């Protein structure tokens, strides 16, 4: 289909159909047939079908990182169904957290009911992070140290 873009990601494959939304249903059926029995799964996100391993997901990755890094706090922002699942998972975690939804017309309004904060897009997210860094930098002790595994 003209306008459908395939994006190779480190742990998945994204099939974007933003410029051809009318092909979504047909594309979903064809992709489902292609991956049937392969151990892969398809996740419908914002105008994209993500093809990924059944063993790997954003929730599983977040859980693994939290087990390994044992953070004092987590800030997680996102705009997709997978991100809403991570928010739900973090609500039950025993760690301070801030779950941020990046608002989109392409995602159902009630999907992010576990978000602590809703922002109106990437520009507002960047502005929020800038304010957060300025506040940390103004503290007498300065910003918190960045773990070496994250700083890379």
Short mmCIF file of N, CA, C and O in Angstrom, two decimals, residues 7-148:
data_model
loop_
_atom_site.label_atom_id
_atom_site.label_comp_id
_atom_site.label_asym_id
_atom_site.label_seq_id
_atom_site.Cartn_x
_atom_site.Cartn_y
_atom_site.Cartn_z
N UNK A 7 8.80 0.37 9.86
CA UNK A 7 9.92 0.89 10.65
C UNK A 7 10.54 -0.25 11.45
O UNK A 7 9.88 -0.88 12.28
N UNK A 8 11.81 -0.51 11.21
CA UNK A 8 12.53 -1.52 11.99
C UNK A 8 13.01 -0.87 13.28
O UNK A 8 13.72 0.13 13.25
N UNK A 9 12.59 -1.42 14.41
CA UNK A 9 12.99 -0.94 15.74
C UNK A 9 13.90 -1.99 16.36
O UNK A 9 13.96 -3.11 15.88
N UNK A 10 14.61 -1.63 17.43
CA UNK A 10 15.53 -2.62 18.02
C UNK A 10 14.86 -3.93 18.45
O UNK A 10 15.44 -4.98 18.28
N UNK A 11 13.63 -3.86 18.98
CA UNK A 11 13.00 -5.09 19.47
C UNK A 11 11.64 -5.36 18.83
O UNK A 11 10.90 -6.22 19.29
N UNK A 12 11.31 -4.60 17.80
CA UNK A 12 10.01 -4.80 17.17
C UNK A 12 10.02 -4.21 15.76
O UNK A 12 11.02 -3.67 15.30
N UNK A 13 8.88 -4.35 15.13
CA UNK A 13 8.70 -3.79 13.79
C UNK A 13 7.40 -2.98 13.82
O UNK A 13 6.38 -3.47 14.28
N UNK A 14 7.46 -1.74 13.37
CA UNK A 14 6.27 -0.90 13.33
C UNK A 14 5.77 -0.76 11.90
O UNK A 14 6.55 -0.49 10.99
N UNK A 15 4.47 -0.97 11.71
CA UNK A 15 3.85 -0.79 10.40
C UNK A 15 2.90 0.40 10.53
O UNK A 15 1.81 0.29 11.09
N UNK A 16 3.36 1.56 10.04
CA UNK A 16 2.63 2.82 10.19
C UNK A 16 1.68 3.03 9.02
O UNK A 16 2.07 2.86 7.87
N UNK A 17 0.46 3.44 9.33
CA UNK A 17 -0.53 3.69 8.29
C UNK A 17 -1.21 5.05 8.46
O UNK A 17 -2.32 5.27 7.99
N UNK A 18 -0.54 5.98 9.09
CA UNK A 18 -1.08 7.31 9.38
C UNK A 18 -1.60 8.00 8.12
O UNK A 18 -2.65 8.63 8.13
N UNK A 19 -0.89 7.88 7.02
CA UNK A 19 -1.32 8.56 5.80
C UNK A 19 -2.38 7.76 5.02
O UNK A 19 -2.91 8.25 4.03
N UNK A 20 -2.67 6.54 5.48
CA UNK A 20 -3.67 5.69 4.82
C UNK A 20 -4.57 5.02 5.87
O UNK A 20 -4.66 3.79 5.91
N UNK A 21 -5.25 5.79 6.73
CA UNK A 21 -6.03 5.16 7.80
C UNK A 21 -7.13 4.22 7.31
O UNK A 21 -7.53 3.30 8.02
N UNK A 22 -7.57 4.40 6.08
CA UNK A 22 -8.64 3.56 5.55
C UNK A 22 -8.19 2.11 5.32
O UNK A 22 -9.02 1.23 5.16
N UNK A 23 -6.89 1.83 5.33
CA UNK A 23 -6.42 0.46 5.12
C UNK A 23 -6.21 -0.29 6.43
O UNK A 23 -5.80 -1.45 6.42
N UNK A 24 -6.51 0.33 7.57
CA UNK A 24 -6.22 -0.26 8.88
C UNK A 24 -6.78 -1.66 9.05
O UNK A 24 -6.06 -2.59 9.43
N UNK A 25 -8.06 -1.85 8.78
CA UNK A 25 -8.69 -3.16 9.00
C UNK A 25 -8.08 -4.24 8.12
O UNK A 25 -7.75 -5.33 8.59
N UNK A 26 -7.90 -3.93 6.85
CA UNK A 26 -7.32 -4.91 5.92
C UNK A 26 -5.87 -5.21 6.29
O UNK A 26 -5.44 -6.37 6.30
N UNK A 27 -5.12 -4.18 6.62
CA UNK A 27 -3.72 -4.34 7.01
C UNK A 27 -3.61 -5.20 8.27
O UNK A 27 -2.77 -6.10 8.35
N UNK A 28 -4.48 -4.96 9.22
CA UNK A 28 -4.46 -5.74 10.48
C UNK A 28 -4.72 -7.22 10.20
O UNK A 28 -4.04 -8.09 10.75
N UNK A 29 -5.68 -7.52 9.33
CA UNK A 29 -5.98 -8.92 8.99
C UNK A 29 -4.79 -9.59 8.33
O UNK A 29 -4.43 -10.73 8.66
N UNK A 30 -4.17 -8.90 7.39
CA UNK A 30 -3.03 -9.48 6.67
C UNK A 30 -1.85 -9.70 7.60
O UNK A 30 -1.21 -10.76 7.58
N UNK A 31 -1.55 -8.71 8.44
CA UNK A 31 -0.44 -8.86 9.39
C UNK A 31 -0.71 -10.00 10.37
O UNK A 31 0.20 -10.77 10.70
N UNK A 32 -1.94 -10.11 10.84
CA UNK A 32 -2.30 -11.20 11.76
C UNK A 32 -2.06 -12.56 11.12
O UNK A 32 -1.53 -13.48 11.76
N UNK A 33 -2.41 -12.70 9.84
CA UNK A 33 -2.16 -13.96 9.13
C UNK A 33 -0.67 -14.22 8.97
O UNK A 33 -0.21 -15.35 9.12
N UNK A 34 0.09 -13.16 8.68
CA UNK A 34 1.54 -13.32 8.49
C UNK A 34 2.26 -13.79 9.75
O UNK A 34 3.21 -14.56 9.68
N UNK A 35 1.80 -13.33 10.92
CA UNK A 35 2.53 -13.67 12.15
C UNK A 35 1.91 -14.85 12.89
O UNK A 35 2.48 -15.31 13.89
N UNK A 36 0.79 -15.37 12.41
CA UNK A 36 0.12 -16.49 13.08
C UNK A 36 1.09 -17.65 13.30
O UNK A 36 1.78 -18.08 12.38
N UNK A 37 1.15 -18.13 14.53
CA UNK A 37 2.00 -19.27 14.87
C UNK A 37 3.47 -18.97 14.96
O UNK A 37 4.29 -19.87 15.11
N UNK A 38 3.86 -17.71 14.88
CA UNK A 38 5.28 -17.35 14.85
C UNK A 38 5.86 -17.00 16.22
O UNK A 38 7.06 -16.81 16.35
N UNK A 39 5.02 -16.89 17.25
CA UNK A 39 5.51 -16.45 18.55
C UNK A 39 5.55 -14.94 18.66
O UNK A 39 6.00 -14.38 19.65
N UNK A 40 5.07 -14.29 17.61
CA UNK A 40 5.00 -12.83 17.62
C UNK A 40 3.57 -12.40 17.92
O UNK A 40 2.63 -13.16 17.75
N UNK A 41 3.43 -11.16 18.37
CA UNK A 41 2.10 -10.61 18.58
C UNK A 41 2.03 -9.22 17.96
O UNK A 41 3.05 -8.59 17.71
N UNK A 42 0.81 -8.78 17.70
CA UNK A 42 0.60 -7.47 17.10
C UNK A 42 -0.12 -6.60 18.12
O UNK A 42 -1.12 -7.02 18.71
N UNK A 43 0.41 -5.40 18.33
CA UNK A 43 -0.21 -4.44 19.23
C UNK A 43 -0.64 -3.24 18.39
O UNK A 43 0.17 -2.65 17.68
N UNK A 44 -1.92 -2.90 18.48
CA UNK A 44 -2.44 -1.73 17.77
C UNK A 44 -2.18 -0.49 18.61
O UNK A 44 -2.63 -0.40 19.74
N UNK A 45 -1.41 0.42 18.07
CA UNK A 45 -1.12 1.68 18.74
C UNK A 45 -1.62 2.83 17.88
O UNK A 45 -2.47 2.64 17.02
N UNK A 46 -1.07 4.00 18.06
CA UNK A 46 -1.52 5.19 17.35
C UNK A 46 -1.15 5.12 15.87
O UNK A 46 -0.06 5.46 15.48
N UNK A 47 -2.09 4.67 15.05
CA UNK A 47 -1.90 4.60 13.60
C UNK A 47 -0.69 3.75 13.21
O UNK A 47 -0.03 4.00 12.21
N UNK A 48 -0.41 2.75 14.04
CA UNK A 48 0.70 1.84 13.78
C UNK A 48 0.36 0.49 14.41
O UNK A 48 -0.27 0.42 15.46
N UNK A 49 0.75 -0.57 13.73
CA UNK A 49 0.70 -1.90 14.30
C UNK A 49 2.13 -2.28 14.65
O UNK A 49 3.01 -2.28 13.78
N UNK A 50 2.37 -2.56 15.93
CA UNK A 50 3.70 -2.99 16.36
C UNK A 50 3.73 -4.50 16.42
O UNK A 50 2.87 -5.12 17.06
N UNK A 51 4.69 -5.09 15.74
CA UNK A 51 4.89 -6.53 15.75
C UNK A 51 6.07 -6.79 16.67
O UNK A 51 7.16 -6.26 16.47
N UNK A 52 5.82 -7.61 17.71
CA UNK A 52 6.87 -7.84 18.70
C UNK A 52 6.77 -9.26 19.26
O UNK A 52 5.76 -9.93 19.08
N UNK A 53 7.79 -9.65 19.97
CA UNK A 53 7.80 -10.96 20.60
C UNK A 53 6.74 -11.00 21.70
O UNK A 53 6.51 -10.01 22.39
N UNK A 54 6.13 -12.14 21.87
CA UNK A 54 5.16 -12.29 22.97
C UNK A 54 5.87 -12.19 24.32
O UNK A 54 5.25 -11.90 25.33
N UNK A 55 7.16 -12.46 24.34
CA UNK A 55 7.92 -12.40 25.59
C UNK A 55 8.39 -11.00 25.94
O UNK A 55 8.78 -10.75 27.06
N UNK A 56 8.36 -10.09 24.98
CA UNK A 56 8.84 -8.75 25.25
C UNK A 56 7.72 -7.73 25.11
O UNK A 56 6.93 -7.78 24.19
N UNK A 57 7.63 -6.85 26.08
CA UNK A 57 6.64 -5.77 26.01
C UNK A 57 7.17 -4.62 26.86
O UNK A 57 8.11 -4.78 27.64
N UNK A 58 6.56 -3.47 26.72
CA UNK A 58 6.98 -2.33 27.53
C UNK A 58 6.77 -2.62 29.01
O UNK A 58 7.60 -2.25 29.84
N UNK A 59 5.67 -3.30 29.36
CA UNK A 59 5.40 -3.62 30.77
C UNK A 59 6.49 -4.56 31.30
O UNK A 59 7.06 -4.32 32.37
N UNK A 60 6.78 -5.61 30.56
CA UNK A 60 7.81 -6.56 31.01
C UNK A 60 9.18 -5.87 31.11
O UNK A 60 9.95 -6.12 32.04
N UNK A 61 9.47 -5.03 30.16
CA UNK A 61 10.75 -4.31 30.19
C UNK A 61 10.82 -3.39 31.40
O UNK A 61 11.84 -3.34 32.10
N UNK A 62 9.74 -2.66 31.68
CA UNK A 62 9.72 -1.78 32.84
C UNK A 62 9.89 -2.59 34.13
O UNK A 62 10.65 -2.20 35.01
N UNK A 63 9.19 -3.71 34.24
CA UNK A 63 9.32 -4.55 35.44
C UNK A 63 10.75 -5.04 35.61
O UNK A 63 11.30 -5.03 36.72
N UNK A 64 11.37 -5.47 34.50
CA UNK A 64 12.76 -5.94 34.57
C UNK A 64 13.70 -4.82 35.00
O UNK A 64 14.55 -4.99 35.86
N UNK A 65 13.54 -3.64 34.39
CA UNK A 65 14.40 -2.50 34.75
C UNK A 65 14.23 -2.12 36.22
O UNK A 65 15.21 -1.80 36.90
N UNK A 66 13.01 -2.15 36.71
CA UNK A 66 12.78 -1.80 38.11
C UNK A 66 13.42 -2.83 39.04
O UNK A 66 13.99 -2.46 40.07
N UNK A 67 13.33 -4.11 38.67
CA UNK A 67 13.98 -5.16 39.48
C UNK A 67 15.49 -4.96 39.49
O UNK A 67 16.13 -5.06 40.53
N UNK A 68 16.07 -4.69 38.33
CA UNK A 68 17.52 -4.58 38.22
C UNK A 68 18.06 -3.28 38.83
O UNK A 68 19.09 -3.29 39.48
N UNK A 69 17.37 -2.17 38.59
CA UNK A 69 17.90 -0.86 39.00
C UNK A 69 17.42 -0.41 40.38
O UNK A 69 18.04 0.44 40.99
N UNK A 70 16.29 -0.96 40.84
CA UNK A 70 15.71 -0.58 42.12
C UNK A 70 15.66 0.94 42.29
O UNK A 70 16.24 1.50 43.22
N UNK A 71 14.95 1.63 41.40
CA UNK A 71 14.92 3.10 41.46
C UNK A 71 14.13 3.60 42.66
O UNK A 71 13.21 2.93 43.16
N UNK A 72 14.46 4.80 43.12
CA UNK A 72 13.69 5.45 44.18
C UNK A 72 12.40 6.03 43.61
O UNK A 72 11.41 6.19 44.32
N UNK A 73 12.43 6.36 42.32
CA UNK A 73 11.27 6.95 41.66
C UNK A 73 11.32 6.66 40.16
O UNK A 73 12.39 6.42 39.61
N UNK A 74 10.15 6.73 39.53
CA UNK A 74 10.04 6.49 38.09
C UNK A 74 9.15 7.58 37.49
O UNK A 74 8.08 7.87 38.01
N UNK A 75 9.61 8.17 36.39
CA UNK A 75 8.78 9.05 35.58
C UNK A 75 8.61 8.34 34.26
O UNK A 75 9.59 7.99 33.62
N UNK A 76 7.35 8.11 33.86
CA UNK A 76 7.08 7.40 32.62
C UNK A 76 6.04 8.20 31.84
O UNK A 76 4.98 8.52 32.36
N UNK A 77 6.36 8.50 30.60
CA UNK A 77 5.45 9.26 29.74
C UNK A 77 5.21 8.48 28.45
O UNK A 77 6.12 7.82 27.95
N UNK A 78 3.99 8.58 27.94
CA UNK A 78 3.71 7.91 26.69
C UNK A 78 2.36 8.28 26.13
O UNK A 78 1.56 8.97 26.78
N UNK A 79 2.11 7.79 24.91
CA UNK A 79 0.88 8.16 24.21
C UNK A 79 0.19 6.98 23.55
O UNK A 79 -0.71 7.15 22.75
N UNK A 80 0.61 5.75 23.87
CA UNK A 80 0.04 4.59 23.19
C UNK A 80 -0.65 3.66 24.17
O UNK A 80 -0.53 3.81 25.39
N UNK A 81 -1.34 2.66 23.63
CA UNK A 81 -1.99 1.66 24.48
C UNK A 81 -0.96 0.95 25.37
O UNK A 81 -1.23 0.70 26.54
N UNK A 82 0.19 0.61 24.80
CA UNK A 82 1.24 -0.03 25.60
C UNK A 82 1.64 0.84 26.77
O UNK A 82 1.88 0.36 27.88
N UNK A 83 1.74 2.16 26.55
CA UNK A 83 2.11 3.08 27.62
C UNK A 83 1.04 3.11 28.71
O UNK A 83 1.35 3.18 29.89
N UNK A 84 -0.23 3.03 28.32
CA UNK A 84 -1.31 2.99 29.31
C UNK A 84 -1.19 1.73 30.17
O UNK A 84 -1.45 1.77 31.38
N UNK A 85 -0.76 0.62 29.57
CA UNK A 85 -0.55 -0.62 30.34
C UNK A 85 0.59 -0.44 31.33
O UNK A 85 0.52 -0.94 32.46
N UNK A 86 1.64 0.25 30.93
CA UNK A 86 2.76 0.51 31.85
C UNK A 86 2.27 1.38 33.02
O UNK A 86 2.62 1.13 34.17
N UNK A 87 1.46 2.39 32.73
CA UNK A 87 0.91 3.23 33.80
C UNK A 87 0.15 2.37 34.81
O UNK A 87 0.29 2.56 36.02
N UNK A 88 -0.67 1.45 34.31
CA UNK A 88 -1.44 0.57 35.20
C UNK A 88 -0.51 -0.26 36.08
O UNK A 88 -0.72 -0.38 37.29
N UNK A 89 0.54 -0.78 35.49
CA UNK A 89 1.52 -1.56 36.23
C UNK A 89 2.22 -0.71 37.30
O UNK A 89 2.38 -1.13 38.44
N UNK A 90 2.60 0.50 36.94
CA UNK A 90 3.31 1.38 37.88
C UNK A 90 2.42 1.80 39.04
O UNK A 90 2.93 2.07 40.14
N UNK A 91 1.12 1.88 38.84
CA UNK A 91 0.21 2.26 39.92
C UNK A 91 0.29 1.27 41.08
O UNK A 91 0.03 1.63 42.22
N UNK A 92 0.62 0.03 40.78
CA UNK A 92 0.70 -0.99 41.83
C UNK A 92 2.11 -1.18 42.36
O UNK A 92 2.31 -1.92 43.31
N UNK A 93 3.08 -0.53 41.75
CA UNK A 93 4.48 -0.69 42.17
C UNK A 93 4.72 0.05 43.48
O UNK A 93 4.09 1.07 43.76
N UNK A 94 5.64 -0.45 44.25
CA UNK A 94 5.99 0.18 45.53
C UNK A 94 7.16 1.13 45.33
O UNK A 94 8.23 0.94 45.89
N UNK A 95 6.92 2.14 44.49
CA UNK A 95 7.95 3.12 44.20
C UNK A 95 7.24 4.43 43.88
O UNK A 95 6.13 4.43 43.34
N UNK A 96 7.87 5.55 44.22
CA UNK A 96 7.30 6.84 43.84
C UNK A 96 7.30 6.91 42.33
O UNK A 96 8.24 6.50 41.67
N UNK A 97 6.20 7.42 41.76
CA UNK A 97 6.14 7.47 40.32
C UNK A 97 5.29 8.64 39.85
O UNK A 97 4.44 9.14 40.58
N UNK A 98 5.58 9.05 38.62
CA UNK A 98 4.78 10.06 37.94
C UNK A 98 4.49 9.50 36.55
O UNK A 98 5.41 9.31 35.74
N UNK A 99 3.22 9.19 36.29
CA UNK A 99 2.80 8.64 35.00
C UNK A 99 2.16 9.76 34.19
O UNK A 99 1.19 10.37 34.63
N UNK A 100 2.73 10.02 33.01
CA UNK A 100 2.27 11.12 32.18
C UNK A 100 1.70 10.60 30.88
O UNK A 100 2.34 9.82 30.17
N UNK A 101 0.50 11.06 30.56
CA UNK A 101 -0.11 10.77 29.26
C UNK A 101 0.18 11.94 28.35
O UNK A 101 -0.02 13.09 28.71
N UNK A 102 0.65 11.63 27.14
CA UNK A 102 0.78 12.64 26.10
C UNK A 102 -0.51 12.53 25.29
O UNK A 102 -0.75 11.54 24.60
N UNK A 103 -1.37 13.53 25.40
CA UNK A 103 -2.70 13.49 24.78
C UNK A 103 -2.61 13.37 23.26
O UNK A 103 -1.75 13.96 22.63
N UNK A 104 -3.56 12.59 22.71
CA UNK A 104 -3.65 12.41 21.27
C UNK A 104 -5.09 12.15 20.90
O UNK A 104 -5.81 11.46 21.63
N UNK A 105 -5.51 12.68 19.77
CA UNK A 105 -6.86 12.40 19.27
C UNK A 105 -6.99 10.97 18.78
O UNK A 105 -8.08 10.50 18.52
N UNK A 106 -5.86 10.28 18.63
CA UNK A 106 -5.86 8.93 18.08
C UNK A 106 -6.01 7.85 19.14
O UNK A 106 -6.03 6.67 18.83
N UNK A 107 -6.10 8.26 20.42
CA UNK A 107 -6.20 7.30 21.52
C UNK A 107 -7.50 7.59 22.28
O UNK A 107 -7.79 8.75 22.57
N UNK A 108 -8.28 6.56 22.60
CA UNK A 108 -9.53 6.79 23.34
C UNK A 108 -9.29 7.57 24.64
O UNK A 108 -8.32 7.32 25.35
N UNK A 109 -10.19 8.49 24.95
CA UNK A 109 -10.03 9.39 26.09
C UNK A 109 -9.83 8.66 27.42
O UNK A 109 -9.01 9.06 28.23
N UNK A 110 -10.56 7.60 27.69
CA UNK A 110 -10.48 6.92 28.98
C UNK A 110 -9.33 5.94 29.13
O UNK A 110 -9.16 5.35 30.19
N UNK A 111 -8.55 5.77 28.10
CA UNK A 111 -7.49 4.76 28.12
C UNK A 111 -6.45 5.01 29.22
O UNK A 111 -5.96 4.10 29.85
N UNK A 112 -6.13 6.27 29.44
CA UNK A 112 -5.07 6.61 30.39
C UNK A 112 -5.62 7.00 31.76
O UNK A 112 -5.17 7.95 32.36
N UNK A 113 -6.57 6.24 32.28
CA UNK A 113 -7.16 6.61 33.57
C UNK A 113 -6.17 6.47 34.73
O UNK A 113 -6.45 6.95 35.82
N UNK A 114 -5.03 5.84 34.52
CA UNK A 114 -4.00 5.74 35.56
C UNK A 114 -2.93 6.82 35.46
O UNK A 114 -1.98 6.82 36.24
N UNK A 115 -3.08 7.74 34.53
CA UNK A 115 -2.10 8.83 34.39
C UNK A 115 -2.25 9.82 35.55
O UNK A 115 -3.36 10.13 35.97
N UNK A 116 -1.12 10.29 36.05
CA UNK A 116 -1.12 11.31 37.10
C UNK A 116 -1.20 12.71 36.50
O UNK A 116 -1.61 13.65 37.17
N UNK A 117 -0.76 12.83 35.26
CA UNK A 117 -0.68 14.13 34.59
C UNK A 117 -0.94 13.92 33.11
O UNK A 117 -0.48 12.93 32.54
N UNK A 118 -1.68 14.83 32.49
CA UNK A 118 -1.96 14.75 31.06
C UNK A 118 -1.39 16.01 30.40
O UNK A 118 -1.69 17.12 30.82
N UNK A 119 -0.54 15.80 29.39
CA UNK A 119 0.06 16.92 28.66
C UNK A 119 -0.41 16.88 27.21
O UNK A 119 -0.74 15.82 26.69
N UNK A 120 -0.39 18.05 26.56
CA UNK A 120 -0.99 18.17 25.24
C UNK A 120 -0.05 17.94 24.06
O UNK A 120 -0.26 18.50 23.00
N UNK A 121 0.98 17.16 24.22
CA UNK A 121 1.83 16.83 23.09
C UNK A 121 3.29 16.90 23.45
O UNK A 121 3.67 17.28 24.56
N UNK A 122 4.16 16.55 22.49
CA UNK A 122 5.60 16.53 22.74
C UNK A 122 6.17 17.88 23.17
O UNK A 122 7.06 17.93 24.02
N UNK A 123 5.65 18.97 22.62
CA UNK A 123 6.18 20.29 23.00
C UNK A 123 5.90 20.58 24.47
O UNK A 123 6.77 21.10 25.19
N UNK A 124 4.70 20.25 24.93
CA UNK A 124 4.38 20.48 26.34
C UNK A 124 5.20 19.55 27.24
O UNK A 124 5.60 19.92 28.33
N UNK A 125 5.47 18.32 26.77
CA UNK A 125 6.31 17.39 27.53
C UNK A 125 7.72 17.96 27.66
O UNK A 125 8.31 17.93 28.73
N UNK A 126 8.26 18.47 26.57
CA UNK A 126 9.61 19.06 26.60
C UNK A 126 9.64 20.25 27.55
O UNK A 126 10.61 20.40 28.33
N UNK A 127 8.62 21.06 27.53
CA UNK A 127 8.55 22.22 28.42
C UNK A 127 8.48 21.76 29.88
O UNK A 127 9.17 22.31 30.75
N UNK A 128 7.67 20.75 30.16
CA UNK A 128 7.56 20.21 31.52
C UNK A 128 8.91 19.68 32.00
O UNK A 128 9.34 19.98 33.12
N UNK A 129 9.60 18.91 31.15
CA UNK A 129 10.91 18.38 31.55
C UNK A 129 11.91 19.50 31.77
O UNK A 129 12.73 19.43 32.70
N UNK A 130 11.86 20.55 30.94
CA UNK A 130 12.75 21.70 31.14
C UNK A 130 12.51 22.35 32.49
O UNK A 130 13.47 22.69 33.21
N UNK A 131 11.25 22.53 32.87
CA UNK A 131 10.93 23.12 34.18
C UNK A 131 11.41 22.21 35.30
O UNK A 131 11.94 22.68 36.31
N UNK A 132 11.24 20.92 35.13
CA UNK A 132 11.67 19.96 36.15
C UNK A 132 13.19 20.03 36.35
O UNK A 132 13.68 20.08 37.49
N UNK A 133 13.93 20.07 35.27
CA UNK A 133 15.40 20.16 35.36
C UNK A 133 15.81 21.47 36.02
O UNK A 133 16.71 21.49 36.87
N UNK A 134 15.17 22.57 35.65
CA UNK A 134 15.50 23.86 36.28
C UNK A 134 15.24 23.83 37.78
O UNK A 134 16.05 24.33 38.57
N UNK A 135 14.15 23.22 38.19
CA UNK A 135 13.85 23.11 39.63
C UNK A 135 14.90 22.28 40.35
O UNK A 135 15.35 22.62 41.43
N UNK A 136 15.26 21.13 39.75
CA UNK A 136 16.28 20.29 40.36
C UNK A 136 17.60 21.03 40.45
O UNK A 136 18.30 20.96 41.44
N UNK A 137 17.95 21.71 39.37
CA UNK A 137 19.23 22.43 39.34
C UNK A 137 19.28 23.54 40.37
O UNK A 137 20.36 23.91 40.82
N UNK A 138 18.14 24.10 40.74
CA UNK A 138 18.09 25.19 41.72
C UNK A 138 18.22 24.68 43.15
O UNK A 138 18.48 25.46 44.06
N UNK A 139 18.08 23.39 43.36
CA UNK A 139 18.22 22.82 44.71
C UNK A 139 19.65 22.97 45.17
O UNK A 139 20.59 22.87 44.38
N UNK A 140 19.85 23.19 46.47
CA UNK A 140 21.22 23.34 47.00
C UNK A 140 22.11 22.15 46.67
O UNK A 140 23.29 22.31 46.40
N UNK A 141 21.51 20.96 46.65
CA UNK A 141 22.32 19.77 46.35
C UNK A 141 22.43 19.51 44.86
O UNK A 141 23.12 18.58 44.44
N UNK A 142 21.76 20.33 44.03
CA UNK A 142 21.79 20.14 42.59
C UNK A 142 20.90 19.01 42.15
O UNK A 142 20.18 18.42 42.94
N UNK A 143 20.93 18.69 40.87
CA UNK A 143 20.08 17.60 40.36
C UNK A 143 20.55 16.26 40.91
O UNK A 143 21.72 16.09 41.27
N UNK A 144 19.62 15.30 40.99
CA UNK A 144 20.03 13.97 41.45
C UNK A 144 21.01 13.35 40.47
O UNK A 144 20.97 13.65 39.28
N UNK A 145 21.91 12.50 40.96
CA UNK A 145 22.87 11.86 40.05
C UNK A 145 22.17 10.93 39.07
O UNK A 145 21.17 10.30 39.42
N UNK A 146 22.67 10.86 37.87
CA UNK A 146 22.12 9.96 36.86
C UNK A 146 22.91 8.66 36.92
O UNK A 146 24.14 8.67 36.80
N UNK A 147 22.22 7.53 37.13
CA UNK A 147 22.95 6.24 37.17
C UNK A 147 23.72 6.02 35.89
O UNK A 147 23.28 6.40 34.81
N UNK A 148 24.86 5.40 36.00
CA UNK A 148 25.74 5.19 34.83
C UNK A 148 25.02 4.42 33.73
O UNK A 148 25.20 4.71 32.55
#
